[in-house]
């Protein structure tokens, strides 16, 4: 079972090289109150100009993430399950707050159906397309320890290889 979430500590984005990003995160227990933690995550995501943020990216290996793909559609996905991926597979230039300054083209299906709980812990089902579908898949990967660099074409990954290595080294030194 995950330990209690500690509030009041300064929440920070975890960078590539921190092993928490590679863990398969645990289900959020039904009695765990995430409200203030989620508020803090939204503050941090907006401050960082991100459109999605998963719990492992702030050091909590738990299965939830937040998104706001257009700055006015905040959404919370707790214990999500992507039940269907469909539509045309399209390429999109993806970045990640855990990889400052880095990015690359990732090919993913353009539509998903996802089931999750919202911040009030009520179950919902959502069919998403375009940017929201991409963000959901990117964040869902995070809670399974999968990162966008795992989905880059070999050549693209080769291009940023030295920067990735440098980032991981910096991160490990700071742990
Ligand atoms: Co990311």
Coordinates of N, CA and C and ligand atoms in Angstrom, one line a residue:
X1 N 0.9 -1.2 0.0 CA 0.0 0.0 0.0 C 0.9 1.2 0.0
X2 N 0.5 2.2 -0.8 CA 1.3 3.5 -0.8 C 1.2 4.2 0.6
X3 N 2.2 4.9 0.9 CA 2.2 5.6 2.2 C 1.3 6.9 2.1
X4 N 1.0 7.5 3.2 CA 0.2 8.7 3.1 C 0.9 9.8 2.3
X5 N 0.1 10.7 1.6 CA 0.7 11.8 0.9 C 1.0 12.9 1.9
X6 N 2.2 13.4 1.7 CA 2.7 14.4 2.6 C 2.4 15.8 2.0
X7 N 1.6 16.6 2.7 CA 1.3 17.9 2.2 C 2.3 18.9 2.8
X8 N 2.4 20.1 2.2 CA 3.3 21.1 2.8 C 4.7 21.0 2.4
X9 N 5.1 19.9 1.9 CA 6.4 19.8 1.2 C 6.3 20.5 -0.1
X10 N 7.4 21.0 -0.5 CA 7.4 21.7 -1.8 C 7.3 20.7 -2.9
X11 N 6.2 20.8 -3.7 CA 6.0 19.9 -4.8 C 6.9 20.3 -6.0
X12 N 7.6 19.3 -6.5 CA 8.5 19.6 -7.6 C 8.3 18.6 -8.7
X13 N 8.6 18.9 -9.9 CA 8.5 18.0 -11.0 C 9.8 17.1 -11.1
X14 N 9.6 15.8 -11.1 CA 10.7 14.9 -11.1 C 11.2 14.7 -12.6
X15 N 12.5 14.7 -12.8 CA 13.0 14.7 -14.1 C 13.5 13.3 -14.4
X16 N 13.7 13.0 -15.8 CA 14.2 11.8 -16.3 C 15.5 11.4 -15.6
X17 N 15.6 10.2 -15.2 CA 16.7 9.7 -14.4 C 16.3 9.3 -13.0
X18 N 15.2 9.9 -12.6 CA 14.6 9.5 -11.3 C 13.8 8.2 -11.4
X19 N 14.2 7.1 -10.7 CA 13.6 5.8 -10.9 C 12.1 5.8 -10.7
X20 N 11.5 6.7 -10.0 CA 10.0 6.7 -9.8 C 9.3 6.8 -11.2
X21 N 9.9 7.4 -12.2 CA 9.3 7.5 -13.5 C 9.2 6.2 -14.2
X22 N 10.0 5.2 -13.8 CA 10.0 3.9 -14.4 C 9.2 2.8 -13.7
X23 N 8.6 3.2 -12.5 CA 7.8 2.3 -11.8 C 6.4 2.1 -12.4
X24 N 5.8 0.9 -12.2 CA 4.4 0.8 -12.5 C 3.7 1.2 -11.2
X25 N 2.9 2.3 -11.4 CA 2.3 2.9 -10.2 C 1.1 2.1 -9.6
X26 N 0.8 2.3 -8.3 CA -0.2 1.6 -7.6 C -1.5 2.2 -7.7
X27 N -2.6 1.4 -7.6 CA -4.0 1.9 -7.6 C -4.1 2.9 -6.4
X28 N -4.9 3.9 -6.6 CA -5.2 4.8 -5.5 C -6.3 4.2 -4.6
X29 N -6.0 4.0 -3.3 CA -7.1 3.4 -2.4 C -8.3 4.3 -2.4
X30 N -9.5 3.7 -2.2 CA -10.7 4.4 -2.3 C -10.9 5.5 -1.2
X31 N -10.2 5.3 -0.1 CA -10.3 6.3 1.0 C -9.2 7.4 1.0
X32 N -8.4 7.4 0.0 CA -7.3 8.4 0.0 C -7.8 9.7 -0.6
X33 N -7.7 10.8 0.2 CA -8.2 12.1 -0.2 C -7.0 12.8 -0.9
X34 N -7.3 13.0 -2.2 CA -6.2 13.6 -3.1 C -6.5 15.1 -3.3
X35 N -7.6 15.7 -2.8 CA -8.0 17.0 -3.2 C -6.9 18.1 -3.1
X36 N -6.3 18.2 -2.0 CA -5.3 19.3 -1.9 C -4.0 19.0 -2.7
X37 N -3.7 17.7 -2.8 CA -2.6 17.3 -3.6 C -2.8 17.6 -5.1
X38 N -4.1 17.3 -5.5 CA -4.4 17.6 -6.9 C -4.4 19.1 -7.2
X39 N -4.9 19.9 -6.2 CA -4.8 21.4 -6.4 C -3.4 21.8 -6.6
X40 N -2.5 21.3 -5.8 CA -1.1 21.6 -5.9 C -0.5 21.2 -7.3
X41 N -1.0 20.0 -7.7 CA -0.5 19.6 -9.1 C -0.9 20.5 -10.2
X42 N -2.2 21.0 -10.1 CA -2.7 21.9 -11.1 C -1.9 23.2 -11.1
X43 N -1.6 23.7 -9.9 CA -0.8 24.9 -9.8 C 0.5 24.7 -10.5
X44 N 1.2 23.6 -10.2 CA 2.5 23.3 -10.7 C 2.4 23.1 -12.2
X45 N 1.4 22.4 -12.7 CA 1.3 22.2 -14.1 C 1.1 23.5 -14.9
X46 N 0.2 24.4 -14.4 CA 0.0 25.7 -15.1 C 1.2 26.5 -15.0
X47 N 1.9 26.5 -13.9 CA 3.1 27.3 -13.7 C 4.2 26.9 -14.7
X48 N 4.2 25.5 -15.0 CA 5.2 25.0 -15.9 C 4.7 24.9 -17.3
X49 N 3.5 25.5 -17.6 CA 3.0 25.6 -19.0 C 2.8 24.2 -19.5
X50 N 2.4 23.2 -18.7 CA 2.1 21.9 -19.2 C 0.6 21.7 -19.5
X51 N 0.3 20.6 -20.2 CA -1.1 20.3 -20.5 C -1.5 18.9 -19.8
X52 N -0.5 18.3 -19.2 CA -0.8 17.1 -18.4 C 0.3 16.8 -17.4
X53 N -0.1 16.2 -16.3 CA 0.9 15.9 -15.3 C 0.4 14.6 -14.5
X54 N 1.3 13.6 -14.4 CA 0.9 12.4 -13.8 C 1.6 12.3 -12.4
X55 N 0.9 11.6 -11.5 CA 1.5 11.6 -10.1 C 2.9 11.2 -10.0
X56 N 3.4 10.2 -10.8 CA 4.8 9.8 -10.7 C 5.8 11.0 -11.0
X57 N 5.3 11.9 -11.8 CA 6.1 13.1 -12.2 C 6.3 14.1 -11.0
X58 N 5.5 13.9 -9.9 CA 5.8 14.7 -8.7 C 6.2 13.7 -7.6
X59 N 6.6 12.6 -8.0 CA 7.3 11.7 -7.0 C 6.3 10.7 -6.4
X60 N 5.1 10.6 -6.7 CA 4.1 9.7 -6.1 C 3.8 8.6 -7.1
X61 N 4.1 7.4 -6.7 CA 3.9 6.3 -7.6 C 2.4 5.8 -7.5
X62 N 1.5 6.6 -7.9 CA 0.1 6.3 -7.8 C -0.6 6.5 -9.1
X63 N -1.7 5.7 -9.3 CA -2.4 5.8 -10.7 C -3.4 6.9 -10.8
X64 N -2.9 8.1 -11.0 CA -3.7 9.2 -11.3 C -2.9 10.3 -12.1
X65 N -3.7 11.1 -12.9 CA -3.1 12.2 -13.6 C -4.1 13.3 -13.8
X66 N -3.6 14.4 -14.2 CA -4.5 15.6 -14.5 C -4.1 16.0 -15.9
X67 N -5.1 16.7 -16.5 CA -4.9 17.2 -17.9 C -5.6 18.6 -18.0
X68 N -5.2 19.4 -18.8 CA -5.9 20.6 -19.3 C -5.3 21.0 -20.6
X69 N -5.9 20.5 -21.7 CA -5.2 20.6 -23.0 C -5.4 22.0 -23.6
X70 N -6.4 22.8 -23.1 CA -6.6 24.1 -23.7 C -6.7 25.2 -22.7
X71 N -6.2 24.9 -21.5 CA -6.2 26.0 -20.4 C -7.6 26.3 -19.8
X72 N -8.6 25.6 -20.3 CA -9.9 25.8 -19.6 C -10.7 24.5 -19.5
X73 N -10.0 23.4 -19.5 CA -10.7 22.1 -19.4 C -10.0 21.2 -18.4
X74 N -9.9 21.6 -17.1 CA -9.1 20.8 -16.2 C -9.9 19.5 -15.9
X75 N -9.1 18.4 -16.0 CA -9.7 17.1 -15.8 C -8.8 16.2 -14.9
X76 N -9.4 15.4 -14.1 CA -8.7 14.5 -13.2 C -9.1 13.1 -13.5
X77 N -8.1 12.2 -13.6 CA -8.3 10.8 -14.0 C -7.6 10.0 -12.9
X78 N -8.5 9.4 -12.0 CA -8.0 8.5 -10.9 C -8.2 7.1 -11.3
X79 N -7.3 6.2 -11.1 CA -7.3 4.8 -11.4 C -7.9 4.6 -12.8
X80 N -7.3 5.3 -13.8 CA -7.9 5.2 -15.2 C -7.6 3.9 -15.9
X81 N -8.5 3.6 -16.8 CA -8.2 2.4 -17.7 C -8.6 2.8 -19.1
X82 N -7.7 2.7 -20.0 CA -8.0 3.0 -21.4 C -8.6 1.7 -21.9
X83 N -9.9 1.7 -22.3 CA -10.6 0.5 -22.7 C -10.6 0.3 -24.2
X84 N -10.3 1.4 -24.9 CA -10.2 1.2 -26.4 C -9.4 2.3 -27.0
X85 N -8.6 1.9 -27.9 CA -7.8 2.9 -28.7 C -8.3 2.7 -30.1
X86 N -8.6 3.8 -30.8 CA -9.1 3.6 -32.2 C -8.8 4.9 -33.0
X87 N -9.3 4.8 -34.2 CA -9.1 6.0 -35.1 C -7.7 5.8 -35.8
X88 N -7.5 6.8 -36.6 CA -6.2 6.8 -37.4 C -5.1 7.0 -36.4
X89 N -3.9 6.4 -36.7 CA -2.7 6.7 -36.0 C -2.1 7.9 -36.6
X90 N -1.8 8.9 -35.7 CA -1.2 10.1 -36.2 C 0.0 10.5 -35.4
X91 N 0.9 11.2 -36.0 CA 2.1 11.7 -35.4 C 1.9 13.0 -34.7
X92 N 2.4 13.2 -33.5 CA 2.4 14.5 -32.9 C 3.7 14.8 -32.2
X93 N 4.1 16.0 -32.2 CA 5.3 16.4 -31.5 C 5.0 16.4 -30.0
X94 N 5.6 15.5 -29.3 CA 5.3 15.5 -27.8 C 6.5 16.0 -27.0
X95 N 6.2 16.6 -25.9 CA 7.2 17.0 -25.0 C 6.8 16.4 -23.6
X96 N 7.5 16.7 -22.6 CA 7.1 16.2 -21.3 C 7.8 17.0 -20.2
X97 N 7.1 17.4 -19.2 CA 7.7 18.3 -18.1 C 8.9 17.6 -17.5
X98 N 8.9 16.2 -17.5 CA 10.1 15.5 -16.9 C 11.3 15.5 -17.8
X99 N 11.2 16.1 -19.0 CA 12.3 16.2 -20.0 C 12.4 17.6 -20.5
X100 N 12.8 18.5 -19.7 CA 12.8 19.9 -20.1 C 13.6 20.2 -21.4
X101 N 12.9 20.8 -22.3 CA 13.6 21.2 -23.6 C 13.7 20.1 -24.6
X102 N 13.2 18.9 -24.3 CA 13.4 17.8 -25.3 C 12.0 17.4 -25.8
X103 N 12.0 16.8 -27.0 CA 10.7 16.4 -27.6 C 10.9 15.6 -28.8
X104 N 9.8 15.1 -29.4 CA 10.0 14.3 -30.6 C 8.6 13.8 -31.0
X105 N 8.6 13.3 -32.3 CA 7.3 12.9 -32.9 C 6.9 11.5 -32.3
X106 N 5.7 11.4 -31.8 CA 5.2 10.1 -31.3 C 3.9 9.8 -32.1
X107 N 3.8 8.5 -32.6 CA 2.6 8.1 -33.3 C 1.7 7.3 -32.4
X108 N 0.5 7.8 -32.3 CA -0.5 7.1 -31.4 C -1.9 7.2 -32.1
X109 N -2.8 6.3 -31.7 CA -4.1 6.4 -32.2 C -4.8 7.8 -31.8
X110 N -5.7 8.2 -32.7 CA -6.2 9.6 -32.5 C -7.5 9.6 -31.6
X111 N -7.9 8.4 -31.2 CA -9.1 8.4 -30.3 C -8.9 7.3 -29.2
X112 N -9.5 7.6 -28.0 CA -9.5 6.7 -27.0 C -10.8 6.7 -26.2
X113 N -11.1 5.6 -25.6 CA -12.2 5.6 -24.6 C -11.5 5.2 -23.3
X114 N -11.8 6.0 -22.3 CA -11.2 5.8 -21.0 C -12.2 5.8 -19.9
X115 N -12.0 5.0 -18.9 CA -12.8 5.0 -17.7 C -11.9 5.3 -16.6
X116 N -12.4 6.2 -15.7 CA -11.6 6.6 -14.5 C -12.6 7.1 -13.4
X117 N -12.0 7.6 -12.3 CA -12.8 8.3 -11.3 C -12.4 9.8 -11.4
X118 N -13.3 10.7 -11.2 CA -13.0 12.1 -11.1 C -12.5 12.5 -9.7
X119 N -12.3 13.7 -9.5 CA -11.7 14.1 -8.2 C -12.7 13.8 -7.0
X120 N -13.9 13.8 -7.3 CA -14.9 13.4 -6.3 C -15.0 11.9 -6.1
X121 N -14.2 11.2 -6.8 CA -14.1 9.7 -6.9 C -15.4 9.1 -7.5
X122 N -16.0 9.9 -8.4 CA -17.2 9.3 -9.1 C -16.7 8.7 -10.4
X123 N -17.1 7.5 -10.8 CA -16.6 6.9 -12.0 C -17.2 7.7 -13.2
X124 N -16.4 7.8 -14.3 CA -16.9 8.3 -15.5 C -16.3 7.6 -16.7
X125 N -16.9 7.8 -17.8 CA -16.4 7.2 -19.1 C -16.3 8.3 -20.1
X126 N -15.2 8.4 -20.8 CA -15.0 9.5 -21.7 C -14.4 9.0 -23.0
X127 N -15.0 9.5 -24.1 CA -14.4 9.3 -25.4 C -13.7 10.5 -25.8
X128 N -12.4 10.4 -26.0 CA -11.6 11.6 -26.4 C -11.0 11.5 -27.7
X129 N -10.7 12.6 -28.4 CA -10.1 12.6 -29.7 C -9.1 13.7 -29.7
X130 N -8.3 13.6 -30.8 CA -7.3 14.7 -31.1 C -6.3 14.9 -29.9
X131 N -6.1 16.2 -29.6 CA -5.1 16.5 -28.6 C -5.4 15.8 -27.2
X132 N -6.6 15.9 -26.8 CA -6.9 15.3 -25.5 C -6.6 13.8 -25.5
X133 N -6.9 13.1 -26.6 CA -6.6 11.7 -26.7 C -5.1 11.4 -26.6
X134 N -4.4 12.3 -27.2 CA -2.9 12.1 -27.1 C -2.4 12.3 -25.7
X135 N -2.9 13.4 -25.1 CA -2.5 13.7 -23.7 C -2.8 12.6 -22.7
X136 N -4.0 12.0 -22.9 CA -4.5 10.9 -22.0 C -3.5 9.7 -22.2
X137 N -3.2 9.4 -23.4 CA -2.3 8.3 -23.7 C -0.9 8.5 -23.1
X138 N -0.4 9.7 -23.3 CA 0.9 10.1 -22.7 C 0.9 10.0 -21.2
X139 N -0.1 10.5 -20.6 CA -0.1 10.5 -19.1 C -0.4 9.0 -18.6
X140 N -1.2 8.3 -19.3 CA -1.5 6.9 -18.9 C -0.2 6.1 -19.0
X141 N 0.6 6.4 -20.0 CA 1.9 5.7 -20.1 C 2.7 6.0 -18.8
X142 N 2.7 7.2 -18.3 CA 3.5 7.6 -17.1 C 3.1 6.7 -15.9
X143 N 1.8 6.4 -15.7 CA 1.5 5.5 -14.6 C 1.9 4.1 -14.8
X144 N 2.3 3.7 -16.0 CA 2.8 2.4 -16.2 C 4.3 2.4 -16.4
X145 N 5.0 3.5 -16.1 CA 6.4 3.6 -16.2 C 6.9 3.7 -17.6
X146 N 6.0 4.1 -18.5 CA 6.4 4.2 -19.9 C 6.6 5.7 -20.2
X147 N 7.6 6.0 -21.0 CA 7.9 7.5 -21.3 C 7.9 7.7 -22.8
X148 N 7.6 9.0 -23.2 CA 7.5 9.2 -24.6 C 8.7 8.8 -25.4
X149 N 9.9 8.9 -24.7 CA 11.1 8.5 -25.5 C 11.1 7.1 -25.9
X150 N 10.3 6.2 -25.2 CA 10.2 4.8 -25.5 C 9.5 4.6 -26.9
X151 N 8.7 5.7 -27.3 CA 7.9 5.6 -28.4 C 8.4 6.4 -29.6
X152 N 9.6 6.9 -29.5 CA 10.3 7.6 -30.6 C 10.8 6.6 -31.6
X153 N 10.9 7.1 -32.8 CA 11.6 6.3 -33.9 C 13.1 6.3 -33.5
X154 N 13.8 5.2 -33.8 CA 15.2 5.0 -33.5 C 16.0 6.3 -33.8
X155 N 15.8 6.8 -35.0 CA 16.6 7.9 -35.4 C 16.4 9.2 -34.5
X156 N 15.1 9.4 -34.2 CA 14.8 10.5 -33.4 C 15.4 10.4 -32.0
X157 N 15.3 9.2 -31.5 CA 15.9 8.9 -30.2 C 17.4 9.1 -30.2
X158 N 18.0 8.7 -31.3 CA 19.5 8.8 -31.5 C 19.9 10.3 -31.4
X159 N 19.0 11.2 -32.0 CA 19.3 12.6 -32.1 C 19.4 13.2 -30.7
X160 N 18.6 12.8 -29.8 CA 18.6 13.4 -28.4 C 19.3 12.6 -27.4
X161 N 20.0 11.5 -27.9 CA 20.6 10.5 -27.0 C 21.6 11.2 -26.0
X162 N 22.4 12.1 -26.4 CA 23.4 12.7 -25.5 C 22.8 13.6 -24.5
X163 N 21.7 14.3 -25.0 CA 21.0 15.2 -24.1 C 20.2 14.4 -23.0
X164 N 19.7 13.2 -23.4 CA 19.0 12.4 -22.5 C 20.0 11.8 -21.4
X165 N 21.1 11.5 -21.8 CA 22.1 10.9 -20.9 C 22.6 12.0 -19.9
X166 N 22.8 13.2 -20.4 CA 23.2 14.3 -19.6 C 22.1 14.6 -18.6
X167 N 20.8 14.6 -19.0 CA 19.7 14.9 -18.1 C 19.7 13.9 -17.0
X168 N 19.8 12.6 -17.4 CA 19.7 11.5 -16.4 C 20.8 11.6 -15.4
X169 N 22.0 12.0 -15.9 CA 23.2 12.2 -15.0 C 22.9 13.3 -14.0
X170 N 22.4 14.4 -14.5 CA 22.1 15.6 -13.6 C 21.1 15.2 -12.5
X171 N 20.1 14.5 -13.0 CA 19.0 14.1 -12.1 C 19.5 13.2 -11.0
X172 N 20.3 12.2 -11.4 CA 20.8 11.2 -10.4 C 21.7 11.9 -9.4
X173 N 22.5 12.8 -9.8 CA 23.4 13.6 -8.9 C 22.6 14.3 -7.9
X174 N 21.4 14.8 -8.3 CA 20.6 15.6 -7.4 C 19.7 14.8 -6.4
X175 N 19.7 13.5 -6.6 CA 18.9 12.6 -5.7 C 19.5 12.4 -4.3
Ligands
LIG1 CO1 5.1 13.4 -19.6

